[in-house]
Amino acid sequence: MKTLLTKTTWILSVSILLLSCGGKEKKKDGATEVETTASKTITLDIEKPQLTFGFIKLTDMAPLAIAKEKGFFEDEGLFVSVEAQSNWKNVLDRVIDGQLDGSHMLAGQPIAARAGFGRQAELVTAFSMDLNGNGITVSNDVWAKMKPNVPKGADGKPIHPIKADALKPVITEYKNKGNAFKMGMVFPVSTHNYEIRYWLAAAGINPGMYTADNVQGQIGADVLLSVTPPPQMPATLEAGTIYGYCVGEPWNQQAVFKGIGVPVVTNYDIWKNNPEKVFVMTKKFVEENPNTAIAVTKALIRAGKWLDEPGNRAEAVKILSMPQYVGADEVVLANSMTGTFEFEKGDKREMPDFNVFYKYNATYPFYSDGIWFLTQMRRWGQIPEAKAKGWYEETIKKIYRPDIWNKAAALLVEEGYIPAGDIPKTDGYKPATTDFIDGTKYDAKDPIGYINSFAIGNKDK
């Protein structure tokens, strides 16, 4: 990979040569095209070339690692440091405080910051990092009690997806013995919190409510959900502090490899091709550094495309296994990254879309994805008061920035890195879908109707 000095010297040399021939040809948005055999990249006038980005040690941070290791950031004139963070609160605080220029973040974090739950700030995202990628794992003891309640196929193996109906009598057994049933999720506004709540509630299990005065989310709960950082999930399960958890990879497969737990369902089955993480910057950063924001988005889109190209996953696993990134064993990372997922030990199944980084317009920040999170925040009481229908669209349009994504993608098409057909023709809303474990219809243009469709949770007029 080229060093900063080498890259700077090369650009200056080319600039002098071009100026002596009559100057550069300026492109719209302040871009300057530099003729080179090394790169087709249309280099923008970067306001802040040296950047520091954060991430949590999860498989879905992959676009950041790939953009750095494959030189996509450097192609854009960006010199990026990528630093692991201890937990999601630390990620949020460091982005808001300006210690990080941007970060891999839970999709719910920038939304909650605008909607008024937790620390408030003006955060934006122009890039969705991935689809799917999570699972719900239970301890061996809980699985032994669940398993008789799970339908079996002709081969004697459990039929998937496994619904929380199989867990319900186990929770009752614990309750009758005076034991609270405890499960972990990674953050109050994480996809994982909403997914495990959705899965439980679909079986009539109350995961608990939030109020303005009680932010623990355990009011009326049949299952007590609490926060555990992702890398600590297997050890917390093994210690018996929790009986199950919802987390991203590789921490479900780690439980299988360590022989301490069994993944029972993935979020692909809870909500098919659901959005997971986003790349987040502050509104202030984007306004002060518009070309930098476009360039970052370009590099990340290229990384997503690279990750979903056939044959690249094995190399991606090697990169992610490096200690400065996820740092898990290659065999653990490969279990999900290469299109399979192991449930009970030895029950490995084909799941080609467990990790999606580019297909199905995965990188595009759809308003409808963001509105789903707002509906769940309201359903469970993190948004304590009813909101008008228009509030949902107005709020998400302050956070999700497809305009930045579109500028980045248009340049990538011009450069030949992506085909024009990969830019979705959309108003920002996906069609209504019933691709949920309970078959409930989600239409982002009717958020109130969606909230009211559930038996458990808040209801609005």
Coordinates of C-alpha atoms in Angstrom, one line a residue:
M1 CA 0.0 0.0 0.0
K2 CA 1.3 3.5 -0.9
T3 CA 2.6 5.6 1.9
L4 CA 1.2 9.1 2.6
L5 CA 4.5 10.7 1.4
T6 CA 4.6 8.7 -1.8
K7 CA 1.0 9.4 -2.6
T8 CA 1.4 13.1 -1.9
T9 CA 4.5 13.4 -4.0
W10 CA 2.9 11.5 -6.9
I11 CA -0.2 13.8 -6.8
L12 CA 1.9 16.9 -6.8
S13 CA 4.0 15.7 -9.7
V14 CA 0.9 14.9 -11.8
S15 CA -0.6 18.3 -10.8
I16 CA 2.5 20.2 -12.0
L17 CA 2.5 18.3 -15.3
L18 CA -1.2 18.9 -15.9
L19 CA -0.9 22.6 -15.0
S20 CA 1.9 23.0 -17.5
C21 CA -0.4 21.6 -20.1
G22 CA -3.2 24.1 -19.5
G23 CA -4.6 23.0 -16.1
K24 CA -7.0 20.4 -14.7
E25 CA -10.4 19.6 -16.0
K26 CA -12.8 20.4 -13.1
K27 CA -15.7 18.1 -12.5
K28 CA -19.0 18.9 -10.7
D29 CA -18.9 18.7 -6.9
G30 CA -15.3 20.0 -6.9
A31 CA -13.9 16.9 -8.4
T32 CA -10.7 16.7 -10.4
E33 CA -10.0 13.9 -12.7
V34 CA -6.4 12.6 -12.5
E35 CA -5.1 10.5 -15.4
T36 CA -3.3 7.4 -14.0
T37 CA -2.9 3.8 -14.8
A38 CA -3.0 3.0 -11.1
S39 CA -6.5 4.2 -10.4
K40 CA -9.7 5.2 -12.2
T41 CA -10.8 7.3 -9.2
I42 CA -12.1 10.8 -9.7
T43 CA -10.3 12.5 -6.8
L44 CA -12.4 15.1 -5.0
D45 CA -11.0 18.2 -3.3
I46 CA -10.8 16.6 0.1
E47 CA -11.3 19.0 3.0
K48 CA -9.9 16.6 5.7
P49 CA -7.7 13.8 4.3
Q50 CA -6.5 12.3 7.7
L51 CA -9.4 10.6 9.5
T52 CA -9.9 8.3 12.4
F53 CA -12.8 5.8 12.4
G54 CA -14.1 3.5 15.1
F55 CA -15.6 0.1 15.2
I56 CA -16.7 -2.8 17.5
K57 CA -15.1 -6.2 17.0
L58 CA -17.9 -7.7 14.9
T59 CA -17.9 -9.3 11.4
D60 CA -20.0 -6.6 10.0
M61 CA -17.3 -4.0 10.5
A62 CA -15.8 -5.6 7.4
P63 CA -16.4 -2.7 4.9
L64 CA -14.1 -0.5 7.0
A65 CA -11.3 -3.1 7.1
I66 CA -11.6 -3.9 3.4
A67 CA -11.7 -0.2 2.4
K68 CA -8.5 0.3 4.3
E69 CA -6.6 -3.0 3.4
K70 CA -7.6 -2.9 -0.3
G71 CA -6.5 0.7 -0.7
F72 CA -10.0 2.1 -1.4
F73 CA -9.6 4.9 1.1
E74 CA -6.2 5.8 -0.3
D75 CA -7.6 5.9 -3.8
E76 CA -9.9 8.7 -2.6
G77 CA -7.0 10.6 -1.1
L78 CA -8.0 9.6 2.4
F79 CA -5.6 8.4 5.0
V80 CA -7.6 6.5 7.6
S81 CA -6.9 5.0 11.0
V82 CA -9.4 2.4 12.1
E83 CA -9.6 1.8 15.8
A84 CA -11.5 -0.8 17.9
Q85 CA -13.7 0.6 20.6
S86 CA -14.7 -1.0 23.9
N87 CA -18.5 -0.7 23.7
W88 CA -21.3 1.0 21.8
K89 CA -21.7 3.9 24.3
N90 CA -18.0 4.7 23.8
V91 CA -18.5 4.7 20.1
L92 CA -21.4 7.1 20.3
D93 CA -19.7 9.4 22.7
R94 CA -16.5 9.6 20.8
V95 CA -18.2 10.4 17.5
I96 CA -20.4 13.1 19.1
D97 CA -17.4 14.6 20.9
G98 CA -15.3 14.7 17.7
Q99 CA -12.6 12.2 18.9
L100 CA -13.7 10.0 16.0
D101 CA -14.5 11.4 12.5
G102 CA -17.0 8.6 12.0
S103 CA -17.8 5.0 13.0
H104 CA -19.4 1.6 12.5
M105 CA -22.5 2.0 14.6
L106 CA -25.8 0.4 15.5
A107 CA -28.5 1.5 13.1
G108 CA -30.6 2.6 16.1
Q109 CA -27.9 4.9 17.6
P110 CA -28.1 7.9 15.2
I111 CA -31.9 7.5 15.2
A112 CA -32.3 7.5 19.0
A113 CA -29.9 10.5 19.3
R114 CA -32.3 12.5 17.1
A115 CA -35.5 11.0 18.6
G116 CA -34.5 11.9 22.1
F117 CA -33.7 8.6 23.7
G118 CA -30.3 8.6 25.5
R119 CA -27.7 11.1 24.6
Q120 CA -29.0 13.6 22.0
A121 CA -27.0 14.8 19.0
E122 CA -27.3 15.5 15.3
L123 CA -25.9 12.4 13.6
V124 CA -26.3 11.3 10.0
T125 CA -25.6 8.2 7.9
A126 CA -25.1 7.9 4.2
F127 CA -24.1 4.3 4.2
S128 CA -25.7 1.1 5.4
M129 CA -23.0 -1.4 6.2
D130 CA -24.8 -4.7 5.8
L131 CA -27.9 -6.8 6.0
N132 CA -28.6 -9.7 8.5
G133 CA -25.6 -11.0 10.5
N134 CA -27.1 -11.6 13.9
G135 CA -28.3 -14.6 15.9
I136 CA -30.0 -15.6 19.1
T137 CA -28.1 -18.1 21.2
V138 CA -29.2 -19.9 24.4
S139 CA -27.2 -22.0 26.9
N140 CA -26.9 -25.7 26.5
D141 CA -29.3 -26.2 29.5
V142 CA -32.0 -24.0 28.0
W143 CA -31.6 -25.6 24.6
A144 CA -32.0 -29.1 26.2
K145 CA -35.3 -27.9 27.7
M146 CA -36.4 -26.1 24.4
K147 CA -35.6 -28.9 22.1
P148 CA -38.5 -31.2 22.9
N149 CA -40.8 -28.3 21.9
V150 CA -39.2 -27.8 18.5
P151 CA -40.7 -29.6 15.4
K152 CA -38.4 -32.0 13.7
G153 CA -37.9 -32.9 10.1
A154 CA -37.6 -36.3 8.5
D155 CA -33.9 -36.3 9.2
G156 CA -34.6 -35.8 12.9
K157 CA -33.1 -32.3 12.9
P158 CA -35.0 -29.3 14.2
I159 CA -37.1 -27.4 11.6
H160 CA -36.0 -23.8 11.2
P161 CA -36.8 -21.1 11.9
I162 CA -37.3 -21.9 15.5
K163 CA -39.9 -19.6 17.1
A164 CA -39.9 -18.4 20.7
D165 CA -43.0 -20.6 21.3
A166 CA -40.4 -23.3 22.1
L167 CA -38.9 -21.2 24.8
K168 CA -42.1 -20.1 26.4
P169 CA -42.6 -23.2 28.7
V170 CA -38.9 -23.0 29.7
I171 CA -39.4 -19.4 30.9
T172 CA -42.5 -20.5 32.8
E173 CA -40.5 -23.3 34.5
Y174 CA -37.8 -20.8 35.6
K175 CA -40.5 -18.4 36.9
N176 CA -42.3 -21.2 38.8
K177 CA -39.0 -21.9 40.6
G178 CA -38.6 -18.2 41.5
N179 CA -35.9 -17.6 38.9
A180 CA -35.9 -14.6 36.6
F181 CA -35.1 -15.6 33.0
K182 CA -32.2 -13.3 31.9
M183 CA -31.0 -12.7 28.4
G184 CA -28.4 -10.3 26.9
M185 CA -28.5 -7.8 24.1
V186 CA -25.8 -5.4 23.1
F187 CA -27.4 -1.9 23.6
P188 CA -30.8 -0.4 24.3
V189 CA -31.2 1.0 20.8
S190 CA -29.5 -1.9 19.0
T191 CA -31.0 -4.0 16.3
H192 CA -30.4 -6.9 18.6
N193 CA -32.7 -5.5 21.3
Y194 CA -35.5 -5.0 18.8
E195 CA -34.9 -8.4 17.2
I196 CA -35.0 -10.4 20.4
R197 CA -38.0 -8.4 21.6
Y198 CA -39.8 -9.1 18.3
W199 CA -39.0 -12.8 18.4
L200 CA -40.2 -13.1 22.0
A201 CA -43.3 -11.0 21.6
A202 CA -44.3 -12.9 18.5
A203 CA -44.7 -15.9 20.8
G204 CA -46.7 -13.9 23.4
I205 CA -43.6 -13.4 25.7
N206 CA -43.4 -9.9 27.1
P207 CA -39.9 -8.5 26.9
G208 CA -40.7 -5.5 29.0
M209 CA -41.5 -1.8 28.5
Y210 CA -39.6 1.4 28.8
T211 CA -41.1 4.7 30.2
A212 CA -39.8 8.2 30.4
D213 CA -38.8 7.5 34.1
N214 CA -37.6 3.9 33.7
V215 CA -35.0 3.3 31.0
Q216 CA -34.2 -0.3 32.0
G217 CA -37.0 -1.7 29.7
Q218 CA -38.1 -4.4 32.1
I219 CA -41.5 -3.2 33.2
G220 CA -43.9 -6.1 33.1
A221 CA -41.2 -8.3 31.6
D222 CA -41.4 -12.1 31.3
V223 CA -37.7 -12.0 30.2
L224 CA -35.2 -9.6 31.7
L225 CA -33.0 -8.1 29.0
S226 CA -29.8 -6.4 29.9
V227 CA -26.8 -5.0 28.1
T228 CA -23.6 -7.0 27.5
P229 CA -20.8 -5.9 25.0
P230 CA -20.6 -8.3 22.0
P231 CA -17.2 -9.8 22.7
Q232 CA -18.2 -10.6 26.3
M233 CA -21.4 -12.5 25.4
P234 CA -20.0 -16.1 25.3
A235 CA -18.1 -15.6 28.7
T236 CA -21.2 -14.1 30.3
L237 CA -23.3 -17.0 29.1
E238 CA -20.8 -19.5 30.3
A239 CA -20.7 -17.9 33.7
G240 CA -24.5 -18.3 34.0
T241 CA -25.1 -14.6 34.4
I242 CA -27.5 -14.8 31.3
Y243 CA -29.3 -17.8 29.8
G244 CA -29.2 -16.5 26.2
Y245 CA -28.4 -13.5 24.0
C246 CA -28.8 -11.8 20.7
V247 CA -25.5 -10.7 19.1
G248 CA -23.7 -10.4 15.8
E249 CA -21.1 -12.7 14.5
P250 CA -18.7 -14.2 15.4
W251 CA -20.1 -14.4 18.9
N252 CA -22.9 -16.9 18.2
Q253 CA -20.6 -19.3 16.4
Q254 CA -18.0 -18.8 19.1
A255 CA -20.5 -20.3 21.6
V256 CA -20.8 -23.4 19.3
F257 CA -17.1 -23.8 19.0
K258 CA -16.6 -23.4 22.8
G259 CA -19.5 -25.9 23.4
I260 CA -21.3 -23.5 25.7
G261 CA -24.5 -22.7 23.8
V262 CA -26.7 -23.2 20.8
P263 CA -27.9 -20.6 18.3
V264 CA -31.6 -21.1 17.7
V265 CA -32.5 -18.5 15.2
T266 CA -30.9 -15.8 13.0
N267 CA -32.2 -12.3 12.3
Y268 CA -32.5 -13.3 8.6
D269 CA -35.5 -15.4 9.8
I270 CA -36.8 -12.8 12.2
W271 CA -36.8 -10.1 9.4
K272 CA -35.4 -11.2 6.1
N273 CA -32.7 -9.0 4.7
N274 CA -33.0 -6.5 7.6
P275 CA -30.5 -3.6 7.9
E276 CA -27.9 -4.0 10.6
K277 CA -25.1 -1.5 11.1
V278 CA -24.6 1.9 9.5
F279 CA -21.6 4.2 9.1
V280 CA -22.2 7.4 11.1
M281 CA -20.8 10.9 11.1
T282 CA -22.0 14.1 12.7
K283 CA -24.1 16.5 10.8
K284 CA -21.5 19.2 11.5
F285 CA -18.7 17.0 10.0
V286 CA -20.6 16.4 6.8
E287 CA -21.5 20.1 6.4
E288 CA -17.9 21.2 6.9
N289 CA -16.4 18.4 4.9
P290 CA -18.9 17.5 2.1
N291 CA -16.4 16.1 -0.4
T292 CA -14.7 14.1 2.4
A293 CA -18.1 12.6 3.3
I294 CA -18.7 11.6 -0.4
A295 CA -15.2 10.1 -0.7
V296 CA -15.6 8.0 2.4
T297 CA -19.0 6.8 1.1
K298 CA -17.4 5.9 -2.2
A299 CA -14.7 3.8 -0.6
L300 CA -17.2 2.0 1.6
I301 CA -19.5 1.2 -1.3
R302 CA -16.5 -0.3 -3.2
A303 CA -15.7 -2.3 -0.1
G304 CA -19.2 -3.7 0.1
K305 CA -19.2 -4.7 -3.5
W306 CA -15.8 -6.4 -3.1
L307 CA -17.1 -8.3 -0.1
D308 CA -20.0 -9.7 -2.1
E309 CA -18.0 -10.7 -5.2
P310 CA -17.6 -14.5 -5.5
G311 CA -14.3 -15.7 -4.2
N312 CA -13.4 -12.8 -2.0
R313 CA -14.8 -14.0 1.3
A314 CA -11.9 -16.3 2.2
E315 CA -9.5 -13.3 1.9
A316 CA -12.0 -11.2 3.9
V317 CA -11.9 -13.8 6.7
K318 CA -8.1 -13.6 6.8
I319 CA -8.2 -9.8 7.1
L320 CA -10.9 -9.8 9.7
S321 CA -9.0 -12.4 11.8
M322 CA -6.2 -9.9 12.2
P323 CA -5.9 -8.7 15.8
Q324 CA -6.5 -5.0 14.9
Y325 CA -9.9 -5.9 13.4
V326 CA -12.2 -8.7 14.8
G327 CA -9.3 -10.9 16.0
A328 CA -11.3 -14.1 16.1
D329 CA -10.1 -17.4 14.7
E330 CA -10.5 -17.8 11.0
V331 CA -12.5 -21.0 11.4
V332 CA -15.0 -19.2 13.6
L333 CA -15.3 -16.2 11.2
A334 CA -15.6 -18.5 8.1
N335 CA -18.5 -20.4 9.6
S336 CA -20.9 -17.5 8.8
M337 CA -18.9 -15.4 6.3
T338 CA -18.6 -18.2 3.8
G339 CA -22.3 -18.9 3.5
T340 CA -23.0 -21.4 6.2
F341 CA -24.2 -21.2 9.8
E342 CA -23.9 -23.8 12.5
F343 CA -26.8 -24.2 15.0
E344 CA -26.5 -27.2 17.3
K345 CA -23.0 -28.7 17.1
G346 CA -22.7 -30.5 13.8
D347 CA -25.9 -29.0 12.4
K348 CA -24.3 -26.7 9.8
R349 CA -26.7 -25.3 7.2
E350 CA -26.3 -23.3 4.0
M351 CA -27.1 -19.7 4.6
P352 CA -25.7 -17.8 1.6
D353 CA -27.3 -14.5 2.7
F354 CA -26.4 -14.6 6.4
N355 CA -23.9 -11.7 5.7
V356 CA -24.8 -9.4 2.9
F357 CA -22.7 -6.3 2.2
Y358 CA -23.8 -5.1 -1.3
K359 CA -26.5 -7.3 -2.8
Y360 CA -30.1 -6.2 -2.6
N361 CA -29.0 -2.5 -2.4
A362 CA -27.6 -3.3 1.0
T363 CA -25.5 -0.1 1.1
Y364 CA -28.3 2.3 0.4
P365 CA -29.8 4.2 3.4
F366 CA -33.5 3.6 2.9
Y367 CA -35.9 5.8 4.9
S368 CA -38.1 2.7 5.4
D369 CA -35.3 0.9 7.2
G370 CA -34.9 3.8 9.6
I371 CA -38.6 4.2 10.2
W372 CA -38.8 0.6 11.3
F373 CA -36.4 1.4 14.2
L374 CA -38.5 4.4 15.1
T375 CA -41.7 2.2 15.3
Q376 CA -39.9 -0.2 17.6
M377 CA -38.7 2.6 19.8
R378 CA -42.3 3.8 20.1
R379 CA -43.7 0.3 20.5
W380 CA -41.5 -0.4 23.5
G381 CA -41.7 3.0 25.1
Q382 CA -38.3 4.5 24.4
I383 CA -40.3 7.2 22.6
P384 CA -42.7 7.7 25.5
E385 CA -45.4 9.8 23.7
A386 CA -47.4 9.2 20.6
K387 CA -46.2 10.9 17.4
A388 CA -48.1 11.9 14.3
K389 CA -47.6 9.9 11.1
G390 CA -45.6 12.7 9.5
W391 CA -43.1 12.9 12.4
Y392 CA -41.6 9.5 11.4
E393 CA -40.7 10.7 7.9
E394 CA -39.5 14.1 9.0
T395 CA -37.3 12.6 11.6
I396 CA -35.6 10.0 9.5
K397 CA -34.9 12.4 6.6
K398 CA -32.8 14.4 9.0
I399 CA -30.6 11.3 9.7
Y400 CA -30.6 9.2 6.6
R401 CA -28.8 10.9 3.7
P402 CA -29.3 9.1 0.4
D403 CA -28.3 12.3 -1.4
I404 CA -24.7 11.7 -0.3
W405 CA -24.9 8.1 -1.3
N406 CA -26.3 9.0 -4.7
K407 CA -23.4 11.4 -5.4
A408 CA -20.9 8.8 -4.3
A409 CA -22.5 6.1 -6.4
A410 CA -22.8 8.3 -9.5
L411 CA -19.0 8.9 -9.4
L412 CA -18.4 5.2 -9.0
V413 CA -20.5 4.5 -12.1
E414 CA -18.5 7.2 -14.0
E415 CA -15.3 5.5 -12.9
G416 CA -16.5 2.1 -13.9
Y417 CA -16.4 0.6 -10.4
I418 CA -20.1 -0.2 -10.2
P419 CA -22.8 -0.6 -12.9
A420 CA -25.5 2.1 -13.3
G421 CA -28.1 -0.6 -12.6
D422 CA -26.9 -0.9 -9.0
I423 CA -28.3 2.6 -8.2
P424 CA -31.9 1.9 -7.0
K425 CA -34.7 3.9 -8.5
T426 CA -36.5 4.7 -5.3
D427 CA -38.2 7.4 -3.2
G428 CA -36.4 6.0 -0.3
Y429 CA -39.0 3.5 0.7
K430 CA -39.0 -0.3 0.1
P431 CA -42.3 -1.9 -0.8
A432 CA -44.4 -3.2 2.1
T433 CA -43.3 -6.6 3.3
T434 CA -44.4 -9.6 5.4
D435 CA -40.9 -11.1 5.6
F436 CA -41.0 -11.4 9.3
I437 CA -41.1 -14.5 11.5
D438 CA -44.7 -13.8 12.4
G439 CA -45.8 -12.7 9.0
T440 CA -46.9 -9.2 10.1
K441 CA -47.0 -6.7 7.3
Y442 CA -44.7 -3.7 7.6
D443 CA -45.5 -0.6 5.5
A444 CA -43.2 2.3 6.4
K445 CA -45.7 4.8 5.0
D446 CA -48.2 3.7 7.7
P447 CA -46.1 3.6 10.9
I448 CA -49.0 4.1 13.2
G449 CA -51.0 1.2 11.7
Y450 CA -47.9 -1.0 12.0
I451 CA -47.4 -0.1 15.7
N452 CA -51.0 -0.8 16.4
S453 CA -50.9 -4.2 14.7
F454 CA -49.0 -5.9 17.6
A455 CA -50.7 -7.5 20.6
I456 CA -47.8 -6.5 22.9
G457 CA -46.5 -2.9 23.0
N458 CA -47.8 0.6 23.0
K459 CA -50.8 1.6 20.9
D460 CA -51.3 5.0 19.2
K461 CA -54.4 6.8 17.8

